[in-house]
Amino acid sequence: MILINLLPHREAARHRRREAFNLFMGLAALLGGLLAGTVFLWYQGRLSDEQDKINVLQTENKKLDIQIKDIAGLRAEIAALRARQQAVEDLQSDRNLPVHMLNELVKQLPEGVFLKSMRQEGQNVTLQGVAQSNERISELLRNLANNTPWLSRPDLVEIVADNVTIAPRDIRRVAKFNLRVRLMRTTEAEKALLSPAGASAAKGAVPKPVAASAPAKL
């Protein structure tokens, strides 16, 4: 007996394949959605962690900025205190400057040079005097420039020829001079003395006596 299937089996097979394809596509879409959601949540977690780290760093930076400002203020206060301390030390050490200045002028004043007046303004000293010749004034300038750590940078302001009457018949030709010199502070003089040039100059400097007949007038 021959059985003949008159049902549309081909259409049923195509329908089954279509349903299987649709089911497969649905599962693939579901799997892709789950995978995309997982990746998205992972990236969101990473971004959240990075943002938390950034917030912590910003907070720490603000704290450091405040500490830096405090340190800058402390440094400014320390610098001001050191400046005041240095000013006090300079005042204490500079109390003996007039003594050193007079002592050095006596040492460095050549024979034949006499001082008439002396005026000090801060560290600048103006000297006025009389010399027997221009060579004596040049020697004084060399002594003040090279032989003493307490006086420096001598500057001849003026030199004028003049006559001085010593006796009724004794008139001598002299040179009146006006010069400026810088008086060194104690710290500066000590540094100059510690240098090799200053030590050799101080060692080689020999006081020159002032003429007994006409002492220097200060």
XYZ file of C-alpha atoms in Angstrom:
218
model
C 0.000 0.000 0.000
C 1.474 3.309 -1.020
C 1.117 6.280 1.360
C 1.146 9.725 -0.131
C 1.715 12.808 2.132
C -0.390 15.550 0.745
C 0.560 18.080 3.528
C 2.815 21.101 2.631
C 5.909 19.623 4.259
C 8.260 21.981 2.478
C 6.499 25.016 3.853
C 6.493 23.436 7.313
C 10.241 22.860 7.060
C 10.812 26.428 5.957
C 8.644 27.593 8.862
C 10.664 25.495 11.302
C 13.932 26.874 9.884
C 12.569 30.437 10.112
C 11.532 29.886 13.735
C 14.923 28.398 14.550
C 16.656 31.375 12.841
C 14.488 33.845 14.724
C 15.204 32.025 17.980
C 18.937 32.066 17.224
C 18.837 35.776 16.355
C 16.940 36.502 19.591
C 19.450 34.567 21.639
C 22.323 36.362 19.847
C 20.690 39.747 20.470
C 20.142 38.845 24.128
C 23.728 37.657 24.492
C 25.049 40.807 22.762
C 22.901 42.977 25.012
C 24.170 41.193 28.108
C 27.765 41.526 26.905
C 27.311 45.217 26.060
C 25.660 45.841 29.430
C 28.489 44.067 31.216
C 31.151 46.102 29.363
C 29.209 49.312 30.005
C 28.912 48.579 33.716
C 32.626 47.694 33.871
C 33.606 50.971 32.202
C 31.231 52.873 34.452
C 32.893 51.300 37.457
C 36.331 52.219 36.159
C 35.219 55.786 35.459
C 33.718 56.018 38.924
C 36.960 54.771 40.473
C 39.028 57.241 38.420
C 36.697 60.089 39.343
C 37.035 59.165 43.019
C 40.833 59.216 42.626
C 40.645 62.595 40.890
C 38.478 63.976 43.700
C 40.964 62.707 46.279
C 43.873 64.268 44.387
C 42.046 67.589 44.064
C 41.322 67.575 47.796
C 44.959 66.796 48.591
C 46.121 69.503 46.166
C 43.958 72.053 47.942
C 45.476 70.996 51.260
C 48.973 71.257 49.781
C 48.198 74.727 48.382
C 47.189 75.862 51.865
C 50.359 74.346 53.336
C 52.498 75.994 50.634
C 50.957 79.376 51.455
C 51.646 78.778 55.143
C 55.255 77.798 54.345
C 55.691 80.896 52.167
C 54.392 83.044 55.019
C 56.764 81.366 57.456
C 59.681 81.885 55.087
C 58.808 85.556 54.762
C 58.651 85.880 58.551
C 61.978 84.043 58.902
C 63.567 86.320 56.284
C 62.242 89.403 58.097
C 63.558 88.099 61.428
C 66.950 87.379 59.875
C 67.043 90.845 58.355
C 66.267 92.421 61.738
C 68.837 90.185 63.410
C 71.429 91.164 60.803
C 70.587 94.844 61.296
C 71.052 94.501 65.060
C 74.338 92.621 64.567
C 75.531 95.271 62.113
C 74.698 98.030 64.584
C 76.545 96.215 67.346
C 79.577 95.499 65.183
C 79.597 98.996 63.662
C 79.941 100.705 67.032
C 83.710 100.477 66.703
C 83.831 101.743 63.107
C 84.924 105.293 64.067
C 87.815 103.822 66.039
C 88.891 101.640 63.109
C 88.542 104.572 60.719
C 90.707 106.893 62.814
C 93.249 104.146 63.366
C 93.485 103.389 59.645
C 93.744 107.063 58.722
C 96.695 107.426 61.082
C 98.328 104.345 59.542
C 97.714 105.238 55.907
C 98.321 108.996 56.056
C 101.677 109.671 54.310
C 104.208 112.074 55.687
C 103.496 115.551 54.414
C 99.705 115.109 54.286
C 97.519 116.783 56.917
C 93.787 116.503 57.418
C 91.753 119.616 58.190
C 88.236 118.185 58.404
C 86.362 114.915 58.145
C 82.627 114.317 57.614
C 80.838 110.967 57.664
C 77.439 110.272 56.095
C 76.518 106.619 56.475
C 79.418 104.669 55.027
C 80.737 107.588 52.972
C 83.489 109.709 54.489
C 84.627 113.045 53.073
C 88.180 114.129 53.879
C 89.611 117.604 53.373
C 93.254 118.388 53.910
C 96.530 119.809 52.718
C 99.490 118.027 51.148
C 103.004 119.167 50.376
C 102.664 117.921 46.781
C 100.384 116.084 44.418
C 102.559 112.988 44.781
C 101.657 112.852 48.489
C 97.964 112.858 47.589
C 98.529 110.061 45.053
C 100.301 108.037 47.733
C 97.366 108.591 50.094
C 94.926 107.352 47.451
C 97.031 104.245 46.842
C 97.215 103.509 50.564
C 93.475 103.867 51.017
C 92.792 101.657 48.008
C 95.281 98.846 48.674
C 96.597 98.798 52.242
C 93.511 98.740 54.459
C 90.406 96.526 54.602
C 88.423 99.202 56.445
C 88.518 101.852 53.717
C 87.889 101.376 50.016
C 87.161 103.127 46.733
C 88.874 106.475 47.381
C 87.675 109.162 44.977
C 89.537 112.443 44.568
C 86.879 115.152 44.243
C 89.035 118.261 44.046
C 92.650 119.365 44.250
C 93.663 123.035 44.310
C 97.117 124.643 44.487
C 97.538 127.192 47.292
C 100.134 129.008 49.385
C 100.592 128.521 53.131
C 102.402 131.038 55.323
C 104.384 129.205 57.984
C 106.518 132.184 59.052
C 106.597 135.861 57.986
C 109.155 135.010 55.325
C 108.315 131.331 54.863
C 105.578 130.832 52.268
C 105.225 127.338 50.871
C 103.343 125.939 47.923
C 100.827 123.228 48.936
C 97.930 121.328 47.411
C 94.521 121.413 49.058
C 92.469 118.326 48.376
C 88.976 116.988 48.900
C 88.337 113.253 48.581
C 85.681 110.687 49.404
C 86.247 107.178 50.680
C 83.905 104.344 51.656
C 84.039 103.018 55.210
C 83.630 99.239 55.210
C 81.374 97.464 57.689
C 82.890 95.053 60.170
C 81.598 91.983 58.304
C 82.975 93.304 55.011
C 86.337 94.103 56.561
C 86.536 90.651 58.146
C 85.844 89.002 54.783
C 88.510 91.171 53.174
C 90.984 90.188 55.892
C 90.229 86.494 55.372
C 90.930 86.727 51.645
C 94.570 86.101 50.554
C 94.929 89.606 49.095
C 93.537 91.233 52.224
C 95.744 89.153 54.512
C 98.889 89.992 52.560
C 97.953 93.684 52.437
C 97.297 93.772 56.176
C 100.554 91.957 56.842
C 102.578 94.242 54.593
C 101.011 97.512 55.703
C 103.370 99.480 57.927
C 102.093 102.544 59.778
C 103.683 105.757 58.606
C 104.310 108.414 61.241
C 102.711 111.819 60.907
C 105.012 114.833 60.989
C 105.480 115.896 64.583
C 105.714 119.579 63.777
C 102.244 119.674 62.208
C 99.923 116.890 63.475
C 96.824 115.924 61.539
C 93.736 117.822 62.527
C 90.551 115.742 62.678
